[in-house]
mmCIF file of C-alpha atoms in Angstrom:
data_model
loop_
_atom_site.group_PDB
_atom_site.id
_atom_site.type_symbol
_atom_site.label_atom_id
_atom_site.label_comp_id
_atom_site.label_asym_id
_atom_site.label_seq_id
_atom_site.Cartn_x
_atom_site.Cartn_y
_atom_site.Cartn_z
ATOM 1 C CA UNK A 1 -12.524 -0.751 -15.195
ATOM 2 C CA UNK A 2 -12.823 0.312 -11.769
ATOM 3 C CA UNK A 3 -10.223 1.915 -9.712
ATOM 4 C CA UNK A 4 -9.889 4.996 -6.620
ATOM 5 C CA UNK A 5 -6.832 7.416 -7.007
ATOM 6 C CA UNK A 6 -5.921 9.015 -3.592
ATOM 7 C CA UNK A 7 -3.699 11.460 -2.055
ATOM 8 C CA UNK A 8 -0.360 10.176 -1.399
ATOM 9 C CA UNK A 9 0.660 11.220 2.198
ATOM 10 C CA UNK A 10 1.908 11.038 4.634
ATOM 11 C CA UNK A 11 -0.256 14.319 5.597
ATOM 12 C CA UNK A 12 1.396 16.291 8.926
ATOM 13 C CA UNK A 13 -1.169 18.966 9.892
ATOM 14 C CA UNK A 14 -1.392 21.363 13.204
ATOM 15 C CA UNK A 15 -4.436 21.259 15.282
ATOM 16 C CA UNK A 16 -7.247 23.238 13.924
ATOM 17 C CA UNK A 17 -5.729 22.511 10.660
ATOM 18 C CA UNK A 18 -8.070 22.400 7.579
ATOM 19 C CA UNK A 19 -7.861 19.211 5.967
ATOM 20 C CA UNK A 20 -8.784 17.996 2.078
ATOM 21 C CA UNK A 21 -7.789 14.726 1.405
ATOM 22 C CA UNK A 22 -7.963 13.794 -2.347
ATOM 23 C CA UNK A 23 -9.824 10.805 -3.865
ATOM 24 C CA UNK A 24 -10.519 10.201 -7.456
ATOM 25 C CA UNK A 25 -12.051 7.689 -9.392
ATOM 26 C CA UNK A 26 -12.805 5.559 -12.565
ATOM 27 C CA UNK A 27 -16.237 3.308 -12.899
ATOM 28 C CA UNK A 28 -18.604 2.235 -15.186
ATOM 29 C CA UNK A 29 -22.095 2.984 -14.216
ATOM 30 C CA UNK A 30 -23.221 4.713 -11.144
ATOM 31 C CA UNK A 31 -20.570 3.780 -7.988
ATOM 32 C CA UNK A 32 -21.472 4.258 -4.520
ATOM 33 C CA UNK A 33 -18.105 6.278 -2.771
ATOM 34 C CA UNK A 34 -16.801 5.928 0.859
ATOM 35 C CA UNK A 35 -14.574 7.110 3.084
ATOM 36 C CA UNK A 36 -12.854 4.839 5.694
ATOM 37 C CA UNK A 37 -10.902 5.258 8.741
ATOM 38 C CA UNK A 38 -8.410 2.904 10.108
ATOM 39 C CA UNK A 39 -6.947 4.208 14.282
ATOM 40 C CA UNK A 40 -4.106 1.997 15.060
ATOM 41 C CA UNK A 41 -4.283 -1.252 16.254
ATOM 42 C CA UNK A 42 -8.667 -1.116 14.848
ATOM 43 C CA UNK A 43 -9.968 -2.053 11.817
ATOM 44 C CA UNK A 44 -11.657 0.002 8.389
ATOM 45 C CA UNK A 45 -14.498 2.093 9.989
ATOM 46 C CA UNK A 46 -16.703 3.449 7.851
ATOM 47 C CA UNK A 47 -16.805 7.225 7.875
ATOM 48 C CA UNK A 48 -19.044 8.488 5.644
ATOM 49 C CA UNK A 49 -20.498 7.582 2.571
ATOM 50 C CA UNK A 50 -22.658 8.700 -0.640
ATOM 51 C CA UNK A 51 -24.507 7.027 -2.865
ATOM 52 C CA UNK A 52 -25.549 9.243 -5.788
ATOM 53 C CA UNK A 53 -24.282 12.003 -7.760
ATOM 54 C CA UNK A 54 -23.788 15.780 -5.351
ATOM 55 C CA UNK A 55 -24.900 13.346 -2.212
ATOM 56 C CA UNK A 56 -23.141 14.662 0.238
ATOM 57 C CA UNK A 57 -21.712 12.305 3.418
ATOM 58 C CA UNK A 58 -21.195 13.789 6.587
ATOM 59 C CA UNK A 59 -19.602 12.917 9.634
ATOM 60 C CA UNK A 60 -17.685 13.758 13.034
ATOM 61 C CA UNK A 61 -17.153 16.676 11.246
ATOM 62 C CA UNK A 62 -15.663 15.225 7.771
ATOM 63 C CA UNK A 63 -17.673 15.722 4.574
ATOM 64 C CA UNK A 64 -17.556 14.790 1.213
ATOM 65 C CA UNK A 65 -19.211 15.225 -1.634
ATOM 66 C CA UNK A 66 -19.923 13.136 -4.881
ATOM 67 C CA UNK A 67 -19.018 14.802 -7.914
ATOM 68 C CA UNK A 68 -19.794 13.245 -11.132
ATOM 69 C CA UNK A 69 -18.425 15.819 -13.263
ATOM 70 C CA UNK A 70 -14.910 15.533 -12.166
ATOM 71 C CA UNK A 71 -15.099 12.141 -10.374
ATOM 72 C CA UNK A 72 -14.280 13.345 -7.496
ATOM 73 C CA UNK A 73 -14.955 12.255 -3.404
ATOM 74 C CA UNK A 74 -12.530 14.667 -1.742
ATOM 75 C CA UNK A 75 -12.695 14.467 2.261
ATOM 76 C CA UNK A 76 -12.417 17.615 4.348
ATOM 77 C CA UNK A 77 -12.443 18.482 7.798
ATOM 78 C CA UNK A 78 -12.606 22.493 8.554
ATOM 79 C CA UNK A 79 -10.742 21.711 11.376
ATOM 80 C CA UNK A 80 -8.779 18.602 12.579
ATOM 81 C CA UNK A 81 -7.863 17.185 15.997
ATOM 82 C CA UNK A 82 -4.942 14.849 17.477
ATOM 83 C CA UNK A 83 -7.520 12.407 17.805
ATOM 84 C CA UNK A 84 -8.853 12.379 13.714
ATOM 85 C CA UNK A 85 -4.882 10.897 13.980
ATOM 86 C CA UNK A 86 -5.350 7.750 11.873
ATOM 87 C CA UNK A 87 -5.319 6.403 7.967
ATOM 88 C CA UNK A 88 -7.832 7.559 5.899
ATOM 89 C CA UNK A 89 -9.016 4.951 2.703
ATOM 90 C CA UNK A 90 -11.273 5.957 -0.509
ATOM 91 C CA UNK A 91 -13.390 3.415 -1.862
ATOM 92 C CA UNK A 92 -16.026 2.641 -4.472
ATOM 93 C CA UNK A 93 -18.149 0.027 -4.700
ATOM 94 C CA UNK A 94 -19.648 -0.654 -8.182
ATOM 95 C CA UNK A 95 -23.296 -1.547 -9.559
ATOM 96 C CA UNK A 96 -21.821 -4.715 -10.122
ATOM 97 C CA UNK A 97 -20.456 -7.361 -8.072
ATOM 98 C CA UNK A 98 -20.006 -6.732 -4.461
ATOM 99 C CA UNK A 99 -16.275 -5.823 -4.040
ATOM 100 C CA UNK A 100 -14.598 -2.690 -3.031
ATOM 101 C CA UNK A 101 -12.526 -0.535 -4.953
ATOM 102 C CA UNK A 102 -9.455 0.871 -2.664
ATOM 103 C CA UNK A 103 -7.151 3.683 -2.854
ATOM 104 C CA UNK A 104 -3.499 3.416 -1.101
ATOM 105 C CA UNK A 105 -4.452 5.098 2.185
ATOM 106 C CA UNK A 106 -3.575 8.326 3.552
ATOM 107 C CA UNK A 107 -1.838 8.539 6.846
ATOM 108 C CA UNK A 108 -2.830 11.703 8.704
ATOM 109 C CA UNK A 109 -1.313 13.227 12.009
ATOM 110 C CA UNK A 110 -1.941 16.027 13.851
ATOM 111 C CA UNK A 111 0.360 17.560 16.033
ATOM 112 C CA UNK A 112 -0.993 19.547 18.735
ATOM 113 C CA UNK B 1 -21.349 -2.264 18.252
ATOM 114 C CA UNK B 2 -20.819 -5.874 16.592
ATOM 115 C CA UNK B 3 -17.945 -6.015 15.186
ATOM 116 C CA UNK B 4 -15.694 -8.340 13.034
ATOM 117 C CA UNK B 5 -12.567 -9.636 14.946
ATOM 118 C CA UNK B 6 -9.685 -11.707 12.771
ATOM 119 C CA UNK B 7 -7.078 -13.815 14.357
ATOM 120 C CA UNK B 8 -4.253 -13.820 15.088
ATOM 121 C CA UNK B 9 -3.490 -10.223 14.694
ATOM 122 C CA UNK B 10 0.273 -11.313 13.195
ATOM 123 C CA UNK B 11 1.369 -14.379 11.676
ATOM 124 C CA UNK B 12 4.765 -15.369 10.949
ATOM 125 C CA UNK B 13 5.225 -18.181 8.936
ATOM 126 C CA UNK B 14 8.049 -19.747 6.833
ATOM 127 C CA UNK B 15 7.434 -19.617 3.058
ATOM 128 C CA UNK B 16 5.734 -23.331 1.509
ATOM 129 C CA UNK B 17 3.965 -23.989 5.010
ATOM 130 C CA UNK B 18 0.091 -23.598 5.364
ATOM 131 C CA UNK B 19 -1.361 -20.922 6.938
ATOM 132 C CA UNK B 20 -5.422 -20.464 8.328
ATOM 133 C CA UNK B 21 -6.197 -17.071 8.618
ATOM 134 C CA UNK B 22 -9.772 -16.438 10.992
ATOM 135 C CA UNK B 23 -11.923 -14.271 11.214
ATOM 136 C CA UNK B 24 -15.935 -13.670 12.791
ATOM 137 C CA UNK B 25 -18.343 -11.942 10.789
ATOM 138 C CA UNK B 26 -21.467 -9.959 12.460
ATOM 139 C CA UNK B 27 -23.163 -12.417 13.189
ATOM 140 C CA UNK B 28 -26.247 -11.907 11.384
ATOM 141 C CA UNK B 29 -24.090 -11.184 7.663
ATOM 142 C CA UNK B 30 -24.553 -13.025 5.250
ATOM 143 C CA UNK B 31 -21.381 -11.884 3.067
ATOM 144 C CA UNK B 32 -17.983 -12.031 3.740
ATOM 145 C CA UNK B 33 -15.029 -11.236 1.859
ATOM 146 C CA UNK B 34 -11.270 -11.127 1.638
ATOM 147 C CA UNK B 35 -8.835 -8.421 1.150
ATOM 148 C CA UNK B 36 -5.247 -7.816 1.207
ATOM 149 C CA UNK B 37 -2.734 -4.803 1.396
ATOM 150 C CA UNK B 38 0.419 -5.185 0.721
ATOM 151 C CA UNK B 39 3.007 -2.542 2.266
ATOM 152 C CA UNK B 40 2.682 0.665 0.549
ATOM 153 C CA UNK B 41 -0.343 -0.618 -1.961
ATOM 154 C CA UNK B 42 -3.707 -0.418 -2.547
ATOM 155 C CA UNK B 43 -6.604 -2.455 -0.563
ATOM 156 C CA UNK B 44 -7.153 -5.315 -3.143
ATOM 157 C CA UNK B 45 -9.674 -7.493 -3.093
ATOM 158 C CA UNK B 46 -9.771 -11.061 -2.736
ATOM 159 C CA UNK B 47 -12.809 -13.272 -2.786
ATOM 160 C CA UNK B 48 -16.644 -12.615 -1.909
ATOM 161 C CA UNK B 49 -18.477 -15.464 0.127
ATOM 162 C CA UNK B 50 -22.023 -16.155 -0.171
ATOM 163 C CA UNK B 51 -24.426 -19.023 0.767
ATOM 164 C CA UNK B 52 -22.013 -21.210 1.711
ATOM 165 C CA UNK B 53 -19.967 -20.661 -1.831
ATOM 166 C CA UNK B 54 -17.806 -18.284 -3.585
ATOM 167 C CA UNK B 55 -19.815 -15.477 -5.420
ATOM 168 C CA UNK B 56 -16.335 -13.664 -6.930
ATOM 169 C CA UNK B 57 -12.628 -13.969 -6.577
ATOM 170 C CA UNK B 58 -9.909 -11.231 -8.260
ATOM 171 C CA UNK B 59 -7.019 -12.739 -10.096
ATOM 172 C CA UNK B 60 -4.886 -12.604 -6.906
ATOM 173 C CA UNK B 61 -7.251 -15.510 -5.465
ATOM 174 C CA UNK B 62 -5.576 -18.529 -7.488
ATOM 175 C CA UNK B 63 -5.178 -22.622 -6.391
ATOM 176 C CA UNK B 64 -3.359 -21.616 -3.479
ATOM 177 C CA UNK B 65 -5.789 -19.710 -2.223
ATOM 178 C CA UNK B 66 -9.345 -21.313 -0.392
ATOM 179 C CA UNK B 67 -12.075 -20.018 1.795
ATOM 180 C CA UNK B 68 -14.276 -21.827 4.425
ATOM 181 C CA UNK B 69 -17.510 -21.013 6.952
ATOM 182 C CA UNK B 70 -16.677 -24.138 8.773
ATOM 183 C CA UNK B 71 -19.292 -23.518 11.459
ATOM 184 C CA UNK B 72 -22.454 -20.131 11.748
ATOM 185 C CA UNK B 73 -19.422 -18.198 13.168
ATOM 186 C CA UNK B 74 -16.205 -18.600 11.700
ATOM 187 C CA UNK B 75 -14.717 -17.983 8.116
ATOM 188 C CA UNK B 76 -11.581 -18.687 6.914
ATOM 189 C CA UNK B 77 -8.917 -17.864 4.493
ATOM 190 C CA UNK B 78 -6.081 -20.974 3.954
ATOM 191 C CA UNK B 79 -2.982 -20.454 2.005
ATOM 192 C CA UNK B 80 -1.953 -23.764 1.106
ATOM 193 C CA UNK B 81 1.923 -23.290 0.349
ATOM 194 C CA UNK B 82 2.744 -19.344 1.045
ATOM 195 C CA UNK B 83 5.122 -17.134 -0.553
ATOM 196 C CA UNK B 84 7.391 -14.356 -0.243
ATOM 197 C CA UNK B 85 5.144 -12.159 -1.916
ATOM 198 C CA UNK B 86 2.094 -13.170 0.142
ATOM 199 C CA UNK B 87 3.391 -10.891 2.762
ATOM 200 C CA UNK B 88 0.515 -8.439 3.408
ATOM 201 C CA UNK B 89 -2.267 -7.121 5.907
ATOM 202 C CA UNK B 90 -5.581 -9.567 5.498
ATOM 203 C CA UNK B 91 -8.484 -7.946 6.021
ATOM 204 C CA UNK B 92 -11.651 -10.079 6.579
ATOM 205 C CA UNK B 93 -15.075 -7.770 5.871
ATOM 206 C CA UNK B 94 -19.063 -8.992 6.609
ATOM 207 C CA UNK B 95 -21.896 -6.874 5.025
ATOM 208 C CA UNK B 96 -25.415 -7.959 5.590
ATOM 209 C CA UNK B 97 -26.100 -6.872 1.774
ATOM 210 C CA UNK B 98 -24.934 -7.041 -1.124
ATOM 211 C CA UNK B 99 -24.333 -4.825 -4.015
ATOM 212 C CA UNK B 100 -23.428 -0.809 -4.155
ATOM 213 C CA UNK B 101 -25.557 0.086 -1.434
ATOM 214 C CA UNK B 102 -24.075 -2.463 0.924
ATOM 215 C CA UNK B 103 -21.591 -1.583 3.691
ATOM 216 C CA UNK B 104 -18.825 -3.612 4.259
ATOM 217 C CA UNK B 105 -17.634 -4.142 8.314
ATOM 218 C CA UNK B 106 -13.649 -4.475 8.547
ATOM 219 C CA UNK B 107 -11.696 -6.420 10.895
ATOM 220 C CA UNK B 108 -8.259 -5.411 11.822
ATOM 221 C CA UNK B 109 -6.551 -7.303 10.327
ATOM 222 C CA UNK B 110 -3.694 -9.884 10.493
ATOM 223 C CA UNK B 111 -0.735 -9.121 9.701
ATOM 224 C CA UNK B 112 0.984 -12.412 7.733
ATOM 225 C CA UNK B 113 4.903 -12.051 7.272
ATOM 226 C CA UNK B 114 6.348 -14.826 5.113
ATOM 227 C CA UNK B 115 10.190 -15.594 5.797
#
């Protein structure tokens, strides 16, 4: 079946912080991987996003990329600011059908 | 931007009423879907919503459970009898097309807290 794995948090990081956020995940056939970001009080934002195999998704500074090998969509930011603040949600979206796939969420804060 | 926008943004309800949660697509989607997170749990999905019908529905979406575009804007989820355990964040999402390549636009959410 089809499922996301991602890093538990809550994440506490200092600003200027480097940040890797872990996301893992099961399919069957080729999935297309996101990243979204909830702020409080907003909705799931799309960050970034890749569609194919070493794609990589870029943006405000995050990246990931896809890695078939190890099924892998880790986020990272080289370095994070008070206002990246906010929870952070892995997805997959499979060849088939038209749901998402969600991990748990990671709550990130950055103290300045 | 367009954007999706659910309301209310918290419902309290006591458990076996009714409950009609809303939401507003973008307005030129043409899918909309249903999810849910319950505190501390994954995003799950509920039901996918296409031309006027339902295209998929998870386990979670049973009898209780119905969808409706009443009018071009709206699109609703109705628990018919709720539950303790239907406590959760509803999240209402519009895409403008389907399948892997399709992004999905959140709302944020209402909050639904069963007593």
């Amino acid at each position: 079946g089809n499922s996301v794995t991602q890093m538990e948090g809550p994440v506490t990081l200092s600003e200027e912080a480097f940040l890797t956020i872990n996301c893992t995940y099961t399919a069957t056939g080729y999935p297309s991987l996101f990243w979204y970001v909830q702020y409080p009080g907003e909705g799931l934002q799309l960050l970034l996003k890749a569609t194919k195999a070493d794609d990589k998704g870029s943006n405000k500074g995050f990246e990931a990329t896809y890695r078939k090998e190890t099924t892998s969509f880790h986020l990272e930011k080289g370095s994070v600011q008070v206002s990246d603040s906010a929870v952070y949600f892995c997805a997959l979206s499979a060849n088939t059908g038209n749901q998402f796939y969600f991990g748990t969420g990671t709550s990130l804060t950055v103290i300045p | 931007e367009p954007e999706v926008t659910q309301t209310p943004s918290h419902q309290v309800t006591q458990m076996g009423q009714e409950v009609i949660l809303r939401c507003v697509p973008i307005s030129n989607h043409l899918y909309f879907y249903w999810y849910r997170q319950i505190l501390g749990q994954k995003v799950e999905f509920l039901v996918s919503f296409y031309n006027n019908e339902i295209s998929e529905k998870s386990e979670i979406f049973d009898d209780q459970f119905s969808v409706e575009r009443p009018d071009g804007s709206n699109f609703t989820l109705k628990i018919r009898s709720t539950k303790l355990e239907d406590s959760a964040m509803y999240f209402c999402a519009s895409s403008g097309t389907s399948g892997n390549r399709g992004i999905q636009y959140f709302g944020a959410g209402t909050r639904l807290s069963v007593l």
